[in-house]
Amino acid sequence: MTSAGTAAEAPADTGEGPARGLTALLTTAMAFSMMQLFLLGALGPRLVDRLGVTETVLGLTTTVGFGTAAVLSPVGGRLVDRVGPRRALVALLALSAVALGLIGSAPGPGLLLVAVALGGLPQALANPATNKAILASVPAPKRGAVTGTKQSGVQLGAFVAGLPLAVAAGVIGWRGAVWVAAGAALIAALWAWRALPSDVPPPPTGAAGGPAPSRPGGPVPWLAAFSLFLGAGIASVNTYLALFGAQRLGMGPTVAGALVAVLGVAGIGGRVGWSRAATPGRAPWLPALLAGGAVGAALLLTAAVHVELLVWAAAVAVGVFAVSGNAVSMVLVMQRSAPGRAGQDSALVAAGFFAGFAVGPPLFGLLAERGRYGEGWMLVAVEFAVAGSVALAWAVRDGRTRAEGPRRPPRDGRTRADGPR
């Protein structure tokens, strides 16, 4: 594996077996990095009934966890660039296990909030560490497919939380289901420690081959803003979809949890498919397209207030369109990042996404407490629409910049920075 401080530009091609093993490990790491979010959403009806958690506090758990992740993401990105993906992935999985164990032990909302705050740490490490591992070990032509698959790990976590663990909660209790997830995260941490090669120390600061400065006109600030509004909408759906099914549509807790599982399965297919489609020429336009589809999904949720069956179609559409936007963002980051900045750029985009996760659910919760789910889903539609507007504005700007091509150097022989490559 290449040094922790620089992204691999031309990694050696790995065999199919090792490549599949790496993809499976990275997918597992992404699943556990956000497992707490999906468990809190899928188990929401039980937490409200048995732990004394109100709808607003349920949204606040998401705010605390992702607020922590948003604040720590820039630091996490620099840390991953320094220590390397192996140490970062082991720490991610071990911290996920501890956070899940604390959630399962929480006697009330207080410790629950502490546990989800701790769970923000693995979220801050997830995208930088997994992207860094891909750049170091996967040839460029295969990175889109591997990225889409590992990003689908988040939705795999949604499926596991929404179906097997939700069913297990009905048999061994919700605490037992969370403790099972914690034990599985510990096993995954041991897998990462044994499977990944040792990290190579980065070069000294200022040494040749150190991280390059970010490229002017790059997509990172735009993708961070896009991710902010996209994350706000997705987090609201993740947190309140099962509760909506139970409270407003009259579903039982297990059936309501299955909505999260359906969303997760659709998200897996969407992230893999759209990431494969994100070629360098097509990728800049995909975030706006996916955000447009996400608006339609939110409108289906609004209609489901009156036509119950539409909630299942809406769950599929949220997975295919909204959830896939983050995977395409990460493909764009890896296509456009300067050498050695993959961890930091991934973290900055992830920080916007996590900030959206922190802001969205509390706003939705204020409406959910009053039973105004229709207005809540309209709020989600507006958030997705703003995300699409930001993505479209950048895609148009980027297309014009690339069409103009490199600027001519000044007459005195000095060179100017070319546009984004």
Short mmCIF file of C-alpha atoms in Angstrom, two decimals:
data_model
loop_
_atom_site.label_atom_id
_atom_site.label_comp_id
_atom_site.label_asym_id
_atom_site.label_seq_id
_atom_site.Cartn_x
_atom_site.Cartn_y
_atom_site.Cartn_z
CA MET A 1 0.00 0.00 0.00
CA THR A 2 1.23 3.51 -0.72
CA SER A 3 2.17 5.97 1.97
CA ALA A 4 -0.56 7.34 4.18
CA GLY A 5 0.27 10.86 3.13
CA THR A 6 -0.23 10.56 -0.61
CA ALA A 7 -3.01 9.18 -2.76
CA ALA A 8 -1.91 6.46 -5.09
CA GLU A 9 -1.97 7.61 -8.68
CA ALA A 10 -1.25 4.20 -10.22
CA PRO A 11 -1.66 1.37 -7.71
CA ALA A 12 -0.72 -2.11 -8.67
CA ASP A 13 -3.63 -4.16 -9.88
CA THR A 14 -4.76 -6.60 -7.24
CA GLY A 15 -6.17 -10.06 -7.82
CA GLU A 16 -9.91 -10.56 -7.93
CA GLY A 17 -9.93 -12.32 -4.55
CA PRO A 18 -8.06 -9.59 -2.63
CA ALA A 19 -10.08 -6.90 -4.43
CA ARG A 20 -13.35 -8.53 -3.35
CA GLY A 21 -12.05 -8.88 0.19
CA LEU A 22 -11.12 -5.19 0.36
CA THR A 23 -14.49 -4.16 -1.08
CA ALA A 24 -16.33 -6.33 1.45
CA LEU A 25 -14.32 -4.89 4.34
CA LEU A 26 -14.87 -1.28 3.26
CA THR A 27 -18.58 -1.96 2.75
CA THR A 28 -18.78 -3.39 6.27
CA ALA A 29 -16.96 -0.37 7.71
CA MET A 30 -19.40 2.03 6.04
CA ALA A 31 -22.35 -0.01 7.37
CA PHE A 32 -21.15 0.22 10.96
CA SER A 33 -20.15 3.88 10.72
CA MET A 34 -23.83 4.90 10.57
CA MET A 35 -25.50 1.86 12.11
CA GLN A 36 -26.61 3.84 15.15
CA LEU A 37 -28.64 6.22 12.96
CA PHE A 38 -30.61 3.45 11.32
CA LEU A 39 -31.11 1.55 14.56
CA LEU A 40 -32.52 4.64 16.27
CA GLY A 41 -34.82 5.17 13.29
CA ALA A 42 -35.95 1.54 12.97
CA LEU A 43 -36.39 1.16 16.73
CA GLY A 44 -37.97 4.60 17.07
CA PRO A 45 -41.47 3.32 17.95
CA ARG A 46 -40.02 1.10 20.72
CA LEU A 47 -37.81 3.90 22.07
CA VAL A 48 -40.76 6.27 22.22
CA ASP A 49 -42.91 3.68 24.02
CA ARG A 50 -40.36 2.11 26.40
CA LEU A 51 -37.51 4.57 27.00
CA GLY A 52 -39.50 7.76 27.38
CA VAL A 53 -37.98 9.34 24.27
CA THR A 54 -40.14 12.02 22.66
CA GLU A 55 -40.27 12.63 18.92
CA THR A 56 -38.18 15.78 19.35
CA VAL A 57 -35.53 13.97 21.43
CA LEU A 58 -35.43 11.23 18.79
CA GLY A 59 -34.52 13.90 16.25
CA LEU A 60 -32.05 15.43 18.70
CA THR A 61 -30.11 12.15 18.88
CA THR A 62 -29.40 12.50 15.18
CA THR A 63 -28.41 16.14 15.66
CA VAL A 64 -25.92 15.30 18.40
CA GLY A 65 -24.34 12.40 16.50
CA PHE A 66 -23.99 14.13 13.18
CA GLY A 67 -23.18 17.51 14.69
CA THR A 68 -20.18 15.80 16.29
CA ALA A 69 -19.30 14.16 12.97
CA ALA A 70 -19.56 17.46 11.08
CA VAL A 71 -17.28 19.28 13.53
CA LEU A 72 -14.70 16.49 13.62
CA SER A 73 -14.70 15.59 9.90
CA PRO A 74 -12.00 18.08 8.80
CA VAL A 75 -9.76 16.88 11.65
CA GLY A 76 -10.61 13.28 10.80
CA GLY A 77 -9.61 13.80 7.18
CA ARG A 78 -6.20 15.19 8.11
CA LEU A 79 -5.76 12.38 10.65
CA VAL A 80 -6.46 9.72 8.03
CA ASP A 81 -3.95 11.35 5.66
CA ARG A 82 -1.38 11.13 8.47
CA VAL A 83 -1.97 7.70 10.05
CA GLY A 84 -3.28 5.75 7.05
CA PRO A 85 -6.44 3.78 6.34
CA ARG A 86 -5.66 0.65 8.37
CA ARG A 87 -5.41 2.37 11.75
CA ALA A 88 -8.34 4.63 10.89
CA LEU A 89 -10.62 1.74 9.90
CA VAL A 90 -9.79 -0.29 13.02
CA ALA A 91 -10.51 2.76 15.20
CA LEU A 92 -13.75 3.41 13.30
CA LEU A 93 -15.09 -0.10 13.93
CA ALA A 94 -13.96 -0.25 17.56
CA LEU A 95 -15.59 3.11 18.33
CA SER A 96 -18.78 1.96 16.60
CA ALA A 97 -18.86 -1.08 18.88
CA VAL A 98 -18.46 1.06 22.01
CA ALA A 99 -21.14 3.55 20.89
CA LEU A 100 -23.62 0.77 20.10
CA GLY A 101 -22.90 -0.90 23.44
CA LEU A 102 -23.66 2.34 25.27
CA ILE A 103 -26.90 2.81 23.33
CA GLY A 104 -27.97 -0.67 24.38
CA SER A 105 -27.16 0.19 28.02
CA ALA A 106 -28.79 3.64 28.11
CA PRO A 107 -31.32 3.95 30.98
CA GLY A 108 -32.79 7.12 29.51
CA PRO A 109 -32.33 9.95 27.01
CA GLY A 110 -29.22 11.38 28.77
CA LEU A 111 -26.82 8.48 28.20
CA LEU A 112 -28.44 7.85 24.84
CA LEU A 113 -27.30 11.31 23.70
CA VAL A 114 -23.77 10.69 25.03
CA ALA A 115 -23.63 7.41 23.10
CA VAL A 116 -24.72 8.94 19.81
CA ALA A 117 -22.20 11.76 20.27
CA LEU A 118 -19.45 9.14 20.55
CA GLY A 119 -20.89 7.53 17.43
CA GLY A 120 -20.08 10.73 15.55
CA LEU A 121 -16.36 9.85 15.67
CA PRO A 122 -16.53 6.80 13.37
CA GLN A 123 -18.77 8.75 11.03
CA ALA A 124 -16.07 11.42 10.73
CA LEU A 125 -13.46 8.79 9.82
CA ALA A 126 -15.55 6.68 7.44
CA ASN A 127 -15.40 8.45 4.08
CA PRO A 128 -11.77 9.66 4.35
CA ALA A 129 -10.48 6.24 5.47
CA THR A 130 -12.37 4.17 2.90
CA ASN A 131 -11.66 6.58 0.03
CA LYS A 132 -7.97 6.62 0.96
CA ALA A 133 -7.89 2.82 0.93
CA ILE A 134 -9.46 2.75 -2.54
CA LEU A 135 -7.02 5.30 -3.98
CA ALA A 136 -4.11 3.33 -2.54
CA SER A 137 -5.16 -0.14 -3.69
CA VAL A 138 -7.67 0.00 -6.55
CA PRO A 139 -6.79 0.82 -10.19
CA ALA A 140 -8.48 3.97 -11.52
CA PRO A 141 -10.88 2.20 -13.95
CA LYS A 142 -12.36 0.16 -11.08
CA ARG A 143 -12.66 2.91 -8.47
CA GLY A 144 -16.19 3.99 -9.40
CA ALA A 145 -17.57 0.47 -9.01
CA VAL A 146 -15.72 -0.14 -5.73
CA THR A 147 -16.77 3.28 -4.39
CA GLY A 148 -20.40 2.66 -5.20
CA THR A 149 -20.30 -0.75 -3.56
CA LYS A 150 -18.62 0.46 -0.37
CA GLN A 151 -20.94 3.49 -0.16
CA SER A 152 -23.85 1.07 -0.41
CA GLY A 153 -22.60 -0.30 2.90
CA VAL A 154 -24.44 2.57 4.57
CA GLN A 155 -27.67 1.27 3.08
CA LEU A 156 -26.71 -2.27 3.99
CA GLY A 157 -26.66 -0.97 7.55
CA ALA A 158 -30.15 0.43 7.00
CA PHE A 159 -31.38 -2.94 5.78
CA VAL A 160 -29.84 -4.82 8.71
CA ALA A 161 -31.29 -2.33 11.20
CA GLY A 162 -34.69 -2.26 9.54
CA LEU A 163 -35.27 -5.99 9.11
CA PRO A 164 -33.06 -8.55 10.94
CA LEU A 165 -32.34 -6.36 13.97
CA ALA A 166 -35.90 -5.01 14.12
CA VAL A 167 -37.19 -8.59 14.07
CA ALA A 168 -34.60 -9.58 16.69
CA ALA A 169 -35.80 -6.70 18.87
CA GLY A 170 -39.21 -8.33 18.98
CA VAL A 171 -37.63 -11.56 20.28
CA ILE A 172 -34.71 -10.51 22.52
CA GLY A 173 -35.72 -6.90 23.16
CA TRP A 174 -34.40 -3.74 21.59
CA ARG A 175 -31.37 -3.65 23.92
CA GLY A 176 -30.38 -7.18 22.96
CA ALA A 177 -30.61 -6.30 19.26
CA VAL A 178 -28.29 -3.32 19.74
CA TRP A 179 -25.79 -5.41 21.72
CA VAL A 180 -25.70 -7.97 18.89
CA ALA A 181 -24.75 -5.14 16.53
CA ALA A 182 -22.02 -3.99 18.94
CA GLY A 183 -20.49 -7.48 19.05
CA ALA A 184 -20.50 -7.69 15.25
CA ALA A 185 -18.66 -4.34 15.05
CA LEU A 186 -15.90 -5.68 17.32
CA ILE A 187 -15.48 -8.73 15.08
CA ALA A 188 -15.22 -6.42 12.06
CA ALA A 189 -12.49 -4.39 13.83
CA LEU A 190 -10.42 -7.58 14.26
CA TRP A 191 -11.02 -8.40 10.58
CA ALA A 192 -9.69 -4.99 9.52
CA TRP A 193 -6.61 -5.34 11.73
CA ARG A 194 -5.73 -8.74 10.26
CA ALA A 195 -6.71 -8.11 6.62
CA LEU A 196 -5.17 -4.71 5.83
CA PRO A 197 -1.43 -4.16 5.32
CA SER A 198 0.46 -1.94 7.75
CA ASP A 199 0.30 1.81 7.16
CA VAL A 200 3.43 3.53 5.87
CA PRO A 201 4.36 6.78 7.69
CA PRO A 202 3.73 9.90 5.58
CA PRO A 203 6.63 12.09 4.42
CA PRO A 204 7.67 14.97 6.71
CA THR A 205 5.76 18.23 6.36
CA GLY A 206 7.04 20.15 3.39
CA ALA A 207 8.86 17.14 1.93
CA ALA A 208 8.59 16.33 -1.74
CA GLY A 209 5.54 14.23 -2.45
CA GLY A 210 3.58 15.73 0.46
CA PRO A 211 -0.06 16.73 0.04
CA ALA A 212 -0.65 19.14 -2.84
CA PRO A 213 -2.79 22.24 -2.36
CA SER A 214 -6.41 21.99 -3.38
CA ARG A 215 -7.10 22.80 -7.01
CA PRO A 216 -8.78 26.17 -7.67
CA GLY A 217 -12.32 25.93 -8.99
CA GLY A 218 -12.71 22.39 -7.73
CA PRO A 219 -16.02 20.82 -6.72
CA VAL A 220 -15.39 20.44 -2.97
CA PRO A 221 -17.14 23.63 -1.70
CA TRP A 222 -20.08 23.05 -4.04
CA LEU A 223 -20.39 19.38 -3.13
CA ALA A 224 -20.26 20.29 0.57
CA ALA A 225 -23.18 22.71 0.10
CA PHE A 226 -25.09 20.15 -2.00
CA SER A 227 -24.47 17.53 0.67
CA LEU A 228 -25.71 19.85 3.44
CA PHE A 229 -29.22 20.08 2.00
CA LEU A 230 -29.25 16.53 0.72
CA GLY A 231 -28.24 15.24 4.17
CA ALA A 232 -30.95 17.30 5.89
CA GLY A 233 -33.62 15.61 3.81
CA ILE A 234 -32.20 12.08 3.99
CA ALA A 235 -31.72 12.24 7.76
CA SER A 236 -35.33 13.29 8.26
CA VAL A 237 -36.52 10.31 6.22
CA ASN A 238 -34.19 7.88 7.98
CA THR A 239 -35.19 9.08 11.45
CA TYR A 240 -38.95 9.44 11.01
CA LEU A 241 -40.02 7.05 8.25
CA ALA A 242 -40.70 4.14 10.63
CA LEU A 243 -42.40 6.43 13.16
CA PHE A 244 -44.54 7.88 10.36
CA GLY A 245 -45.60 4.37 9.40
CA ALA A 246 -46.47 3.46 12.99
CA GLN A 247 -48.15 6.68 14.15
CA ARG A 248 -49.83 7.99 11.02
CA LEU A 249 -50.35 4.90 8.87
CA GLY A 250 -51.17 2.44 11.67
CA MET A 251 -48.40 -0.06 10.94
CA GLY A 252 -46.97 -2.37 13.60
CA PRO A 253 -43.40 -1.72 14.78
CA THR A 254 -41.89 -4.56 12.73
CA VAL A 255 -43.69 -3.58 9.50
CA ALA A 256 -42.78 0.07 10.07
CA GLY A 257 -39.14 -0.95 10.56
CA ALA A 258 -39.33 -2.83 7.24
CA LEU A 259 -39.80 0.53 5.52
CA VAL A 260 -36.23 1.39 6.55
CA ALA A 261 -35.09 -1.98 5.21
CA VAL A 262 -36.76 -1.32 1.84
CA LEU A 263 -35.07 2.08 1.69
CA GLY A 264 -31.77 0.37 2.46
CA VAL A 265 -32.07 -2.24 -0.28
CA ALA A 266 -33.04 0.41 -2.85
CA GLY A 267 -30.11 2.54 -1.71
CA ILE A 268 -27.68 -0.33 -2.24
CA GLY A 269 -28.77 -0.76 -5.84
CA GLY A 270 -28.87 2.98 -6.43
CA ARG A 271 -25.40 3.67 -5.05
CA VAL A 272 -23.78 0.84 -6.98
CA GLY A 273 -25.57 1.66 -10.23
CA TRP A 274 -25.15 5.43 -10.20
CA SER A 275 -21.49 5.21 -9.12
CA ARG A 276 -20.75 2.92 -12.05
CA ALA A 277 -22.43 5.47 -14.32
CA ALA A 278 -20.37 8.34 -12.88
CA THR A 279 -17.72 8.54 -15.61
CA PRO A 280 -15.60 11.72 -15.60
CA GLY A 281 -17.69 13.31 -18.34
CA ARG A 282 -21.07 12.37 -16.86
CA ALA A 283 -20.45 12.60 -13.11
CA PRO A 284 -20.77 16.41 -12.72
CA TRP A 285 -24.39 16.30 -13.90
CA LEU A 286 -25.56 13.35 -11.82
CA PRO A 287 -25.99 15.09 -8.41
CA ALA A 288 -28.55 17.51 -9.88
CA LEU A 289 -30.36 14.65 -11.61
CA LEU A 290 -30.50 12.58 -8.42
CA ALA A 291 -31.71 15.53 -6.37
CA GLY A 292 -34.57 16.01 -8.85
CA GLY A 293 -35.59 12.38 -8.35
CA ALA A 294 -35.35 12.88 -4.59
CA VAL A 295 -37.86 15.75 -4.79
CA GLY A 296 -40.30 13.36 -6.45
CA ALA A 297 -39.70 10.82 -3.67
CA ALA A 298 -40.51 13.40 -1.00
CA LEU A 299 -43.71 14.33 -2.81
CA LEU A 300 -44.70 10.65 -2.79
CA LEU A 301 -44.28 10.66 1.00
CA THR A 302 -46.55 13.69 1.18
CA ALA A 303 -49.17 11.84 -0.85
CA ALA A 304 -48.78 8.75 1.35
CA VAL A 305 -50.52 10.67 4.14
CA HIS A 306 -53.69 10.05 2.09
CA VAL A 307 -52.73 6.93 0.07
CA GLU A 308 -50.86 4.52 2.37
CA LEU A 309 -49.42 2.24 -0.31
CA LEU A 310 -47.40 5.10 -1.76
CA VAL A 311 -45.11 5.00 1.27
CA TRP A 312 -43.44 1.86 -0.10
CA ALA A 313 -42.82 3.46 -3.50
CA ALA A 314 -41.50 6.53 -1.72
CA ALA A 315 -39.07 4.45 0.34
CA VAL A 316 -37.71 2.88 -2.86
CA ALA A 317 -37.40 6.27 -4.59
CA VAL A 318 -35.56 7.85 -1.64
CA GLY A 319 -33.04 5.00 -1.79
CA VAL A 320 -32.56 5.09 -5.56
CA PHE A 321 -32.22 8.87 -5.87
CA ALA A 322 -31.55 10.74 -2.61
CA VAL A 323 -29.30 8.20 -0.94
CA SER A 324 -27.27 7.68 -4.12
CA GLY A 325 -26.26 11.35 -4.27
CA ASN A 326 -23.61 10.97 -1.57
CA ALA A 327 -21.93 8.07 -3.39
CA VAL A 328 -21.66 10.08 -6.61
CA SER A 329 -20.22 12.99 -4.59
CA MET A 330 -17.44 10.73 -3.33
CA VAL A 331 -16.68 9.50 -6.85
CA LEU A 332 -16.34 13.15 -7.93
CA VAL A 333 -14.00 13.87 -5.02
CA MET A 334 -11.69 11.02 -6.01
CA GLN A 335 -11.78 12.07 -9.67
CA ARG A 336 -10.90 15.69 -8.92
CA SER A 337 -8.78 15.68 -5.71
CA ALA A 338 -5.15 16.76 -5.88
CA PRO A 339 -2.58 14.11 -4.88
CA GLY A 340 -2.50 13.55 -1.14
CA ARG A 341 -5.73 15.45 -0.45
CA ALA A 342 -8.25 12.66 -0.88
CA GLY A 343 -8.77 12.26 2.86
CA GLN A 344 -9.15 15.97 3.54
CA ASP A 345 -11.40 16.66 0.54
CA SER A 346 -13.59 13.64 1.36
CA ALA A 347 -13.88 14.88 4.93
CA LEU A 348 -14.92 18.39 3.89
CA VAL A 349 -17.72 17.06 1.69
CA ALA A 350 -18.73 14.61 4.43
CA ALA A 351 -18.80 17.49 6.93
CA GLY A 352 -21.47 19.20 4.85
CA PHE A 353 -23.44 15.96 4.67
CA PHE A 354 -23.22 15.41 8.42
CA ALA A 355 -24.18 19.02 9.14
CA GLY A 356 -27.34 18.40 7.15
CA PHE A 357 -28.00 15.26 9.18
CA ALA A 358 -27.65 17.37 12.34
CA VAL A 359 -30.04 20.11 11.20
CA GLY A 360 -32.78 18.21 9.36
CA PRO A 361 -34.36 15.86 11.94
CA PRO A 362 -34.96 18.45 14.72
CA LEU A 363 -36.83 20.68 12.27
CA PHE A 364 -38.88 17.72 11.10
CA GLY A 365 -39.42 16.62 14.71
CA LEU A 366 -41.16 19.87 15.57
CA LEU A 367 -43.76 19.03 12.92
CA ALA A 368 -43.90 15.31 13.76
CA GLU A 369 -44.76 16.02 17.41
CA ARG A 370 -47.88 17.82 16.17
CA GLY A 371 -48.74 15.05 13.72
CA ARG A 372 -48.03 17.34 10.74
CA TYR A 373 -46.18 14.76 8.67
CA GLY A 374 -47.45 16.10 5.35
CA GLU A 375 -45.82 19.47 6.01
CA GLY A 376 -42.69 17.69 7.20
CA TRP A 377 -42.33 15.80 3.91
CA MET A 378 -42.86 19.05 2.00
CA LEU A 379 -39.97 20.52 3.98
CA VAL A 380 -37.86 17.55 2.87
CA ALA A 381 -38.87 18.19 -0.76
CA VAL A 382 -37.68 21.81 -0.45
CA GLU A 383 -34.35 20.67 1.02
CA PHE A 384 -33.81 18.29 -1.88
CA ALA A 385 -34.75 21.03 -4.37
CA VAL A 386 -32.15 23.41 -2.93
CA ALA A 387 -29.52 20.65 -3.11
CA GLY A 388 -30.37 20.12 -6.77
CA SER A 389 -30.09 23.84 -7.52
CA VAL A 390 -26.60 23.99 -5.99
CA ALA A 391 -25.48 20.90 -7.92
CA LEU A 392 -26.85 22.22 -11.21
CA ALA A 393 -25.17 25.60 -10.72
CA TRP A 394 -21.79 23.92 -10.21
CA ALA A 395 -22.23 21.53 -13.14
CA VAL A 396 -22.99 24.42 -15.50
CA ARG A 397 -20.00 26.40 -14.19
CA ASP A 398 -17.71 23.39 -14.44
CA GLY A 399 -18.86 22.64 -17.98
CA ARG A 400 -18.09 26.19 -19.09
CA THR A 401 -14.68 26.13 -17.42
CA ARG A 402 -13.70 22.86 -19.05
CA ALA A 403 -15.01 23.96 -22.45
CA GLU A 404 -12.84 27.08 -22.33
CA GLY A 405 -9.77 24.92 -21.70
CA PRO A 406 -6.46 26.04 -20.15
CA ARG A 407 -5.72 29.74 -20.17
CA ARG A 408 -2.81 31.02 -22.18
CA PRO A 409 0.26 31.86 -20.11
CA PRO A 410 1.16 35.56 -19.67
CA ARG A 411 3.73 37.06 -22.04
CA ASP A 412 6.42 37.17 -19.34
CA GLY A 413 6.51 33.35 -19.36
CA ARG A 414 4.85 32.77 -16.00
CA THR A 415 2.13 30.12 -15.87
CA ARG A 416 -1.30 30.40 -14.41
CA ALA A 417 -3.26 27.65 -12.73
CA ASP A 418 -5.24 25.70 -15.25
CA GLY A 419 -8.89 24.94 -14.68
CA PRO A 420 -9.91 21.77 -12.89
CA ARG A 421 -8.81 18.61 -14.62
#
